[in-house]
Amino acid sequence: KAGVTQTPRYLIKTRGQQVTLSCSPISGHRSVSWYQQTPGQGLQFLFEYFSETQRNKGNFPGRFSGRQFSNSRSEMNVSTLELGDSALYLCASSPGTPPYEQYFGPGTRLTVT
Amino acid sequence: AQSVTQPDIHITVSEGASLELRCNYSYGATPYLFWYVQSPGQGLQLLLKYFSGDTLVQGIKGFEAEFKRSQSSFNLRKPSVHWSDAAEYFCAVGDMGSGNTGKLIFGQGTTLQVKP
């Protein structure tokens, strides 16, 4: 099976802009989770989508949003970018049922200038 | 709230030596436990997982981990380290308090350096 793919791999944006990241999960997986990884805060959960519905959400401002399509592909959007949003954004694919093991994509490296 | 602690931020071992990376979690019942490895600039690769049953679990790349309920620990071990094992290792627990969903709580990670 093909693994989790994320596009683009690298992005450079300016403060105030918005950005959309894409994730294609492993075939047959119905859950997609998003994580933000920074040197200072480590790996932090953003949200999870399961069958096109947001099932869980982390403690991030409303500028961070996401969605999932009927083919389980997911997008996350960050509006009004801030310098602190610079991070590696990781998408994880899971069957969506216990024990919820997750398989990660290579990530999108976002740099905000 | 659940939490995961990896006490060692950085560990250096010689190639061929044994390795143990520590992980402690905070949760009342038996959680889902995972170890991931991340090479520079890469995503996370699942090494092994524990859900129930045998407390010693085997993973990929020769790694194993032991679940000890009495110590709330899930330490990762490898009998003989290879230079290619140099990477960052993350312990994670499934957040059972969030309604049985796919949220993982990660430790801060342990960076492994391997000396030739």
Coordinates of C-alpha atoms in Angstrom, one line a residue, chain B residues 18-88:
Chain B
S18 CA 22.7 -1.8 24.1
L19 CA 20.1 0.9 24.3
E20 CA 17.2 1.7 26.6
L21 CA 15.1 4.8 26.1
R22 CA 12.7 5.6 29.0
C23 CA 9.1 6.6 28.8
N24 CA 6.6 7.2 31.6
Y25 CA 3.0 7.9 31.1
S26 CA 0.2 9.2 33.3
Y27 CA -3.1 7.5 33.0
G28 CA -5.4 5.5 35.3
A29 CA -6.0 2.5 33.0
T30 CA -4.0 0.7 30.4
P31 CA -3.6 3.1 27.5
Y32 CA -2.6 2.5 23.9
L33 CA 1.2 3.0 23.8
F34 CA 3.5 3.7 20.9
W35 CA 7.1 4.4 20.0
Y36 CA 7.9 6.4 16.9
V37 CA 11.2 7.3 15.3
Q38 CA 12.0 10.5 13.3
S39 CA 15.0 11.0 11.1
P40 CA 16.0 14.6 10.3
G41 CA 13.6 16.3 8.0
Q42 CA 11.3 13.2 7.9
G43 CA 7.9 12.2 9.3
L44 CA 7.4 9.8 12.1
Q45 CA 7.8 6.0 11.6
L46 CA 5.9 3.7 13.9
L47 CA 8.4 1.3 15.6
L48 CA 6.0 -0.6 17.8
K49 CA 2.7 -0.5 19.7
Y50 CA 1.1 -1.9 22.8
F51 CA -2.6 -2.4 23.4
S52 CA -3.0 -5.4 25.7
G53 CA -1.7 -8.9 26.3
D54 CA 2.0 -9.8 26.4
T55 CA 3.8 -6.9 28.0
L56 CA 6.9 -7.4 25.9
V57 CA 6.3 -6.2 22.3
Q58 CA 8.5 -6.6 19.3
G59 CA 8.8 -3.9 16.7
I60 CA 10.7 -3.2 13.5
K61 CA 14.4 -2.7 13.2
G62 CA 15.2 -5.0 16.1
F63 CA 13.5 -2.8 18.7
E64 CA 11.4 -4.1 21.6
A65 CA 9.5 -2.4 24.4
E66 CA 8.2 -3.6 27.8
F67 CA 5.0 -2.3 29.4
K68 CA 5.2 -2.1 33.2
R69 CA 1.9 -1.2 34.7
S70 CA 3.3 -0.8 38.2
Q71 CA 5.9 1.7 37.0
S72 CA 3.7 3.4 34.4
S73 CA 6.5 2.8 32.0
F74 CA 7.0 1.7 28.4
N75 CA 10.7 1.7 27.8
L76 CA 12.2 1.0 24.4
R77 CA 15.2 -1.3 24.0
K78 CA 17.6 -2.6 21.4
P79 CA 20.4 -5.1 22.2
S80 CA 22.9 -3.7 19.7
V81 CA 22.7 -0.2 18.2
H82 CA 23.6 0.5 14.6
W83 CA 24.9 3.9 13.3
S84 CA 21.6 4.1 11.3
D85 CA 19.6 4.2 14.5
A86 CA 20.7 7.8 15.2
A87 CA 17.5 9.7 15.2
E88 CA 14.9 11.2 17.5

